[in-house]
PDB file of C-alpha atoms and ligand atoms in Angstrom:
ATOM      1  CA  MET A   1     -10.051  11.027   3.547  1.00  0.00           C
ATOM      2  CA  ARG A   2      -7.489  10.763   6.316  1.00  0.00           C
ATOM      3  CA  PRO A   3      -3.768  11.387   6.404  1.00  0.00           C
ATOM      4  CA  ALA A   4      -1.405   8.610   7.433  1.00  0.00           C
ATOM      5  CA  ILE A   5       2.165   8.236   8.488  1.00  0.00           C
ATOM      6  CA  PHE A   6       3.665   5.078   7.030  1.00  0.00           C
ATOM      7  CA  PHE A   7       6.420   3.582   9.156  1.00  0.00           C
ATOM      8  CA  ASP A   8       9.063   1.111   8.200  1.00  0.00           C
ATOM      9  CA  CYS A   9       9.621  -1.273  11.081  1.00  0.00           C
ATOM     10  CA  ASP A  10      13.210  -2.478  11.635  1.00  0.00           C
ATOM     11  CA  GLY A  11      15.588   0.466  11.940  1.00  0.00           C
ATOM     12  CA  VAL A  12      12.727   2.925  12.521  1.00  0.00           C
ATOM     13  CA  LEU A  13      10.499   1.653  15.358  1.00  0.00           C
ATOM     14  CA  ASN A  14      12.819  -1.123  16.562  1.00  0.00           C
ATOM     15  CA  GLU A  15      16.548  -1.626  16.247  1.00  0.00           C
ATOM     16  CA  GLU A  16      17.814  -3.164  13.018  1.00  0.00           C
ATOM     17  CA  PRO A  17      19.622  -6.254  14.337  1.00  0.00           C
ATOM     18  CA  GLY A  18      21.697  -6.838  11.193  1.00  0.00           C
ATOM     19  CA  GLY A  19      22.476 -10.340   9.935  1.00  0.00           C
ATOM     20  CA  HIS A  20      19.276 -12.075   8.883  1.00  0.00           C
ATOM     21  CA  GLY A  21      17.180  -9.461  10.672  1.00  0.00           C
ATOM     22  CA  VAL A  22      14.444  -9.999  13.255  1.00  0.00           C
ATOM     23  CA  LEU A  23      13.820 -13.745  13.559  1.00  0.00           C
ATOM     24  CA  GLY A  24      11.732 -13.891  16.734  1.00  0.00           C
ATOM     25  CA  PRO A  25       9.979 -11.720  19.337  1.00  0.00           C
ATOM     26  CA  ASN A  26      13.133 -11.547  21.462  1.00  0.00           C
ATOM     27  CA  ASP A  27      14.906  -9.706  18.626  1.00  0.00           C
ATOM     28  CA  ILE A  28      12.538  -6.739  19.054  1.00  0.00           C
ATOM     29  CA  ARG A  29      14.261  -3.859  20.850  1.00  0.00           C
ATOM     30  CA  LEU A  30      12.442  -0.567  20.570  1.00  0.00           C
ATOM     31  CA  ILE A  31      14.209   2.539  19.405  1.00  0.00           C
ATOM     32  CA  PRO A  32      13.791   5.010  22.277  1.00  0.00           C
ATOM     33  CA  GLY A  33      10.787   7.270  21.732  1.00  0.00           C
ATOM     34  CA  ALA A  34       9.121   5.032  19.111  1.00  0.00           C
ATOM     35  CA  GLY A  35       5.972   4.389  21.147  1.00  0.00           C
ATOM     36  CA  LYS A  36       5.605   8.045  22.005  1.00  0.00           C
ATOM     37  CA  ALA A  37       6.117   8.964  18.332  1.00  0.00           C
ATOM     38  CA  LEU A  38       3.203   6.726  17.313  1.00  0.00           C
ATOM     39  CA  ARG A  39       1.063   8.243  20.020  1.00  0.00           C
ATOM     40  CA  THR A  40       1.930  11.756  18.809  1.00  0.00           C
ATOM     41  CA  ALA A  41       1.027  10.799  15.242  1.00  0.00           C
ATOM     42  CA  ARG A  42      -2.370   9.397  16.178  1.00  0.00           C
ATOM     43  CA  GLU A  43      -3.199  12.255  18.528  1.00  0.00           C
ATOM     44  CA  ALA A  44      -2.574  14.614  15.606  1.00  0.00           C
ATOM     45  CA  GLY A  45      -5.117  12.673  13.527  1.00  0.00           C
ATOM     46  CA  TYR A  46      -2.791  10.487  11.485  1.00  0.00           C
ATOM     47  CA  LEU A  47      -3.291   6.810  10.899  1.00  0.00           C
ATOM     48  CA  ALA A  48      -0.136   4.928  11.939  1.00  0.00           C
ATOM     49  CA  ILE A  49       0.530   2.197   9.401  1.00  0.00           C
ATOM     50  CA  ILE A  50       3.511  -0.130   9.178  1.00  0.00           C
ATOM     51  CA  VAL A  51       4.789  -1.255   5.773  1.00  0.00           C
ATOM     52  CA  THR A  52       7.552  -3.828   6.114  1.00  0.00           C
ATOM     53  CA  ASN A  53       9.564  -6.273   4.002  1.00  0.00           C
ATOM     54  CA  ARG A  54       9.753  -9.677   5.730  1.00  0.00           C
ATOM     55  CA  ALA A  55      11.981 -11.657   3.378  1.00  0.00           C
ATOM     56  CA  GLN A  56      12.822 -13.924   6.340  1.00  0.00           C
ATOM     57  CA  VAL A  57       9.566 -15.731   5.508  1.00  0.00           C
ATOM     58  CA  ALA A  58      10.636 -16.487   1.918  1.00  0.00           C
ATOM     59  CA  LYS A  59      14.099 -17.469   3.146  1.00  0.00           C
ATOM     60  CA  GLY A  60      12.622 -20.000   5.577  1.00  0.00           C
ATOM     61  CA  PHE A  61      13.865 -18.285   8.762  1.00  0.00           C
ATOM     62  CA  VAL A  62      10.409 -17.254  10.026  1.00  0.00           C
ATOM     63  CA  THR A  63       6.958 -18.760   9.478  1.00  0.00           C
ATOM     64  CA  LEU A  64       3.835 -16.649   9.055  1.00  0.00           C
ATOM     65  CA  ALA A  65       2.808 -17.736  12.561  1.00  0.00           C
ATOM     66  CA  GLY A  66       6.231 -16.706  13.858  1.00  0.00           C
ATOM     67  CA  LEU A  67       5.822 -13.355  12.186  1.00  0.00           C
ATOM     68  CA  GLU A  68       2.581 -12.824  14.107  1.00  0.00           C
ATOM     69  CA  THR A  69       4.433 -13.343  17.411  1.00  0.00           C
ATOM     70  CA  ILE A  70       7.032 -10.773  16.307  1.00  0.00           C
ATOM     71  CA  PHE A  71       4.324  -8.219  15.464  1.00  0.00           C
ATOM     72  CA  GLU A  72       2.510  -8.994  18.725  1.00  0.00           C
ATOM     73  CA  ARG A  73       5.652  -8.207  20.717  1.00  0.00           C
ATOM     74  CA  LEU A  74       6.202  -5.033  18.756  1.00  0.00           C
ATOM     75  CA  ARG A  75       2.623  -3.875  19.396  1.00  0.00           C
ATOM     76  CA  GLU A  76       2.921  -4.754  23.075  1.00  0.00           C
ATOM     77  CA  LEU A  77       6.172  -2.818  23.573  1.00  0.00           C
ATOM     78  CA  LEU A  78       4.945   0.225  21.643  1.00  0.00           C
ATOM     79  CA  ALA A  79       1.680   0.257  23.614  1.00  0.00           C
ATOM     80  CA  ARG A  80       3.618   0.667  26.872  1.00  0.00           C
ATOM     81  CA  ASP A  81       4.382   4.210  25.687  1.00  0.00           C
ATOM     82  CA  GLY A  82       0.884   4.778  24.311  1.00  0.00           C
ATOM     83  CA  GLY A  83       1.818   3.849  20.736  1.00  0.00           C
ATOM     84  CA  ILE A  84      -0.928   2.206  18.711  1.00  0.00           C
ATOM     85  CA  ILE A  85      -0.552   0.830  15.198  1.00  0.00           C
ATOM     86  CA  ASP A  86      -3.620   0.973  12.971  1.00  0.00           C
ATOM     87  CA  ALA A  87      -2.418  -1.709  10.573  1.00  0.00           C
ATOM     88  CA  ILE A  88       0.619  -3.713   9.527  1.00  0.00           C
ATOM     89  CA  TYR A  89       1.173  -4.509   5.849  1.00  0.00           C
ATOM     90  CA  PHE A  90       4.020  -6.905   5.164  1.00  0.00           C
ATOM     91  CA  CYS A  91       5.698  -8.518   2.178  1.00  0.00           C
ATOM     92  CA  PRO A  92       6.769 -12.138   2.880  1.00  0.00           C
ATOM     93  CA  HIS A  93       8.439 -12.541  -0.511  1.00  0.00           C
ATOM     94  CA  HIS A  94      11.963 -12.587  -1.886  1.00  0.00           C
ATOM     95  CA  PRO A  95      12.916 -13.088  -5.530  1.00  0.00           C
ATOM     96  CA  GLU A  96      15.788 -15.536  -4.912  1.00  0.00           C
ATOM     97  CA  ARG A  97      15.373 -19.302  -4.753  1.00  0.00           C
ATOM     98  CA  THR A  98      17.533 -20.180  -1.763  1.00  0.00           C
ATOM     99  CA  PRO A  99      17.844 -23.671  -0.268  1.00  0.00           C
ATOM    100  CA  GLY A 100      15.715 -24.147   2.846  1.00  0.00           C
ATOM    101  CA  GLY A 101      13.394 -21.385   1.757  1.00  0.00           C
ATOM    102  CA  ALA A 102       9.639 -21.398   1.369  1.00  0.00           C
ATOM    103  CA  PRO A 103       9.132 -21.771  -2.409  1.00  0.00           C
ATOM    104  CA  GLU A 104       5.612 -20.291  -2.375  1.00  0.00           C
ATOM    105  CA  PHE A 105       7.100 -16.991  -1.203  1.00  0.00           C
ATOM    106  CA  GLN A 106      10.194 -17.039  -3.407  1.00  0.00           C
ATOM    107  CA  ILE A 107       8.695 -14.954  -6.162  1.00  0.00           C
ATOM    108  CA  VAL A 108       9.098 -11.576  -7.795  1.00  0.00           C
ATOM    109  CA  CYS A 109       6.309  -9.479  -6.315  1.00  0.00           C
ATOM    110  CA  GLU A 110       5.070  -5.915  -6.361  1.00  0.00           C
ATOM    111  CA  CYS A 111       4.813  -5.557  -2.592  1.00  0.00           C
ATOM    112  CA  ARG A 112       8.483  -5.838  -1.626  1.00  0.00           C
ATOM    113  CA  LYS A 113       9.678  -2.254  -1.173  1.00  0.00           C
ATOM    114  CA  PRO A 114      10.691  -0.324  -3.256  1.00  0.00           C
ATOM    115  CA  GLY A 115       7.622  -1.924  -4.848  1.00  0.00           C
ATOM    116  CA  THR A 116       4.486  -0.005  -3.960  1.00  0.00           C
ATOM    117  CA  LEU A 117       1.761  -2.630  -3.531  1.00  0.00           C
ATOM    118  CA  LEU A 118       1.764  -2.487   0.290  1.00  0.00           C
ATOM    119  CA  LEU A 119       1.293   1.276   0.164  1.00  0.00           C
ATOM    120  CA  ARG A 120      -1.345   1.040  -2.563  1.00  0.00           C
ATOM    121  CA  ARG A 121      -3.336  -1.503  -0.534  1.00  0.00           C
ATOM    122  CA  ALA A 122      -3.203   0.608   2.609  1.00  0.00           C
ATOM    123  CA  ILE A 123      -4.169   3.784   0.741  1.00  0.00           C
ATOM    124  CA  ALA A 124      -7.197   2.012  -0.754  1.00  0.00           C
ATOM    125  CA  ASP A 125      -8.225   0.200   2.451  1.00  0.00           C
ATOM    126  CA  PHE A 126      -8.161   3.343   4.600  1.00  0.00           C
ATOM    127  CA  ASP A 127      -9.043   5.959   1.938  1.00  0.00           C
ATOM    128  CA  ILE A 128      -5.810   7.785   2.721  1.00  0.00           C
ATOM    129  CA  ASP A 129      -5.081  11.336   1.552  1.00  0.00           C
ATOM    130  CA  VAL A 130      -1.618  10.909  -0.018  1.00  0.00           C
ATOM    131  CA  GLY A 131      -0.973  14.668  -0.224  1.00  0.00           C
ATOM    132  CA  ARG A 132      -1.235  15.032   3.561  1.00  0.00           C
ATOM    133  CA  SER A 133       0.613  11.812   4.355  1.00  0.00           C
ATOM    134  CA  ALA A 134       4.257  10.872   4.807  1.00  0.00           C
ATOM    135  CA  LEU A 135       6.530   7.859   5.031  1.00  0.00           C
ATOM    136  CA  ILE A 136       9.397   7.369   7.482  1.00  0.00           C
ATOM    137  CA  GLY A 137      12.139   4.887   6.636  1.00  0.00           C
ATOM    138  CA  ASP A 138      15.752   4.007   7.366  1.00  0.00           C
ATOM    139  CA  SER A 139      16.466   2.399   3.993  1.00  0.00           C
ATOM    140  CA  LEU A 140      16.507   3.808   0.484  1.00  0.00           C
ATOM    141  CA  ARG A 141      14.095   0.970  -0.366  1.00  0.00           C
ATOM    142  CA  ASP A 142      11.544   2.696   1.856  1.00  0.00           C
ATOM    143  CA  ILE A 143      12.269   6.097   0.384  1.00  0.00           C
ATOM    144  CA  GLY A 144      11.996   4.698  -3.159  1.00  0.00           C
ATOM    145  CA  ALA A 145       8.568   3.206  -2.426  1.00  0.00           C
ATOM    146  CA  GLY A 146       7.349   6.425  -0.813  1.00  0.00           C
ATOM    147  CA  ARG A 147       8.579   8.642  -3.621  1.00  0.00           C
ATOM    148  CA  ALA A 148       7.012   6.365  -6.224  1.00  0.00           C
ATOM    149  CA  MET A 149       3.638   6.922  -4.531  1.00  0.00           C
ATOM    150  CA  GLY A 150       4.134  10.688  -4.326  1.00  0.00           C
ATOM    151  CA  LEU A 151       4.445  10.551  -0.541  1.00  0.00           C
ATOM    152  CA  THR A 152       6.640  12.949   1.362  1.00  0.00           C
ATOM    153  CA  SER A 153       9.423  10.578   2.402  1.00  0.00           C
ATOM    154  CA  TYR A 154      11.573  11.167   5.444  1.00  0.00           C
ATOM    155  CA  GLY A 155      14.729   9.317   6.431  1.00  0.00           C
ATOM    156  CA  VAL A 156      16.087   8.590   9.897  1.00  0.00           C
ATOM    157  CA  GLN A 157      19.670   8.222  11.097  1.00  0.00           C
ATOM    158  CA  THR A 158      18.839   5.015  12.986  1.00  0.00           C
ATOM    159  CA  GLY A 159      19.088   1.585  11.328  1.00  0.00           C
ATOM    160  CA  PHE A 160      20.600   1.824   7.837  1.00  0.00           C
ATOM    161  CA  ALA A 161      20.407   5.646   8.016  1.00  0.00           C
ATOM    162  CA  CYS A 162      19.523   5.741   4.278  1.00  0.00           C
ATOM    163  CA  ARG A 163      23.143   4.912   3.426  1.00  0.00           C
ATOM    164  CA  ASP A 164      22.354   1.744   1.503  1.00  0.00           C
ATOM    165  CA  VAL A 165      23.384   3.349  -1.812  1.00  0.00           C
ATOM    166  CA  GLU A 166      24.996   0.091  -2.992  1.00  0.00           C
ATOM    167  CA  ARG A 167      21.520  -0.996  -4.025  1.00  0.00           C
ATOM    168  CA  TYR A 168      21.716   1.572  -6.837  1.00  0.00           C
ATOM    169  CA  PRO A 169      24.953   0.824  -8.730  1.00  0.00           C
ATOM    170  CA  ASP A 170      23.725   2.134 -12.078  1.00  0.00           C
ATOM    171  CA  ARG A 171      21.296   4.915 -11.249  1.00  0.00           C
ATOM    172  CA  ALA A 172      20.783   7.737  -8.807  1.00  0.00           C
ATOM    173  CA  PRO A 173      19.391   6.517  -5.479  1.00  0.00           C
ATOM    174  CA  PRO A 174      16.111   8.045  -4.278  1.00  0.00           C
ATOM    175  CA  GLU A 175      16.658  10.935  -1.906  1.00  0.00           C
ATOM    176  CA  PRO A 176      14.718  11.488   1.299  1.00  0.00           C
ATOM    177  CA  ASP A 177      12.899  14.822   1.466  1.00  0.00           C
ATOM    178  CA  ARG A 178      14.608  15.381   4.781  1.00  0.00           C
ATOM    179  CA  MET A 179      16.638  13.414   7.346  1.00  0.00           C
ATOM    180  CA  PHE A 180      15.978  13.237  11.084  1.00  0.00           C
ATOM    181  CA  ALA A 181      17.874  11.800  14.031  1.00  0.00           C
ATOM    182  CA  ASP A 182      15.111   9.316  14.789  1.00  0.00           C
ATOM    183  CA  VAL A 183      11.426   8.523  14.420  1.00  0.00           C
ATOM    184  CA  GLY A 184      10.479  10.872  17.263  1.00  0.00           C
ATOM    185  CA  GLU A 185      11.989  13.864  15.472  1.00  0.00           C
ATOM    186  CA  ALA A 186      10.512  12.820  12.150  1.00  0.00           C
ATOM    187  CA  VAL A 187       6.988  12.527  13.550  1.00  0.00           C
ATOM    188  CA  ALA A 188       7.283  15.847  15.363  1.00  0.00           C
ATOM    189  CA  PHE A 189       8.163  17.484  12.036  1.00  0.00           C
ATOM    190  CA  CYS A 190       5.306  15.724  10.192  1.00  0.00           C
ATOM    191  CA  VAL A 191       2.786  16.872  12.744  1.00  0.00           C
ATOM    192  CA  ALA A 192       4.086  20.459  12.600  1.00  0.00           C
ATOM    193  CA  HIS A 193       4.060  20.455   8.748  1.00  0.00           C
ATOM    194  CA  PRO A 194       0.810  18.753   7.815  1.00  0.00           C
ATOM    195  CA  TRP A 195       1.007  19.551   4.109  1.00  0.00           C
ATOM    196  CA  LYS A 196       3.303  17.858   1.664  1.00  0.00           C
ATOM    197  CA  TYR A 197       6.711  19.196   2.519  1.00  0.00           C
ATOM    198  CA  GLY A 198       7.829  21.862   0.064  1.00  0.00           C
ATOM    199  CA  GLN A 199       4.537  21.755  -1.854  1.00  0.00           C
ATOM    200  CA  ALA A 200       3.994  25.103  -3.560  1.00  0.00           C
ATOM    201  CA  GLY A 201       1.335  27.273  -1.995  1.00  0.00           C
ATOM    202  CA  GLN A 202       1.145  25.312   1.254  1.00  0.00           C
ATOM    203  CA  PRO A 203       2.433  26.543   4.579  1.00  0.00           C
ATOM    204  CA  ASP A 204       5.943  25.175   5.136  1.00  0.00           C
TER     205      ASP A 204
HETATM  206 MG1  LIG B 301      14.254  -0.719   7.899  1.00  0.00          MG
HETATM  207 ZN1  LIG B 302       5.905  -9.175  -1.779  1.00  0.00          ZN
END
């Protein structure tokens, strides 16, 4: 079994553009140090796996083919700094029926984070050791998905900075195990603390 670091995409590896989000390859602007962070993760023996909500597909703003061009650009920019992604798992769904949307993707699903199906698929596909793995996200949706899988879940101050508490009007929001300035700091900490953070009996 191998450990993995699961990365959210927008707000962690590339800037969160706001509005409707990333709609094309030209909307991809790397967060400084993201490529190097991926390289550090893989050199330390971690799989680098992206888990990302892409509701723009359900909303009719991006086609699946368009999404591929976005991911291609992301991979290309990250690779300039030696960053390689082992796999990208995405959710194209959204539960709302909005005009102009793609009805086949306008469904309630289990993959849209904080749902855990993307993580469960990746863990099965790559035989991932959850206890030695971690997730890095900028949204409480990411943190919620990670916590639900028992993953150490780190937040970053870039993107939404885990301040999207309005998603949890009637219950306590999930809390990141720890916050970092950016993905570079978060990966450096992961690599230096290979066991589940705070797990009893493991080196801290
Ligand atoms: Mg994000
Ligand atoms: Zn989904």
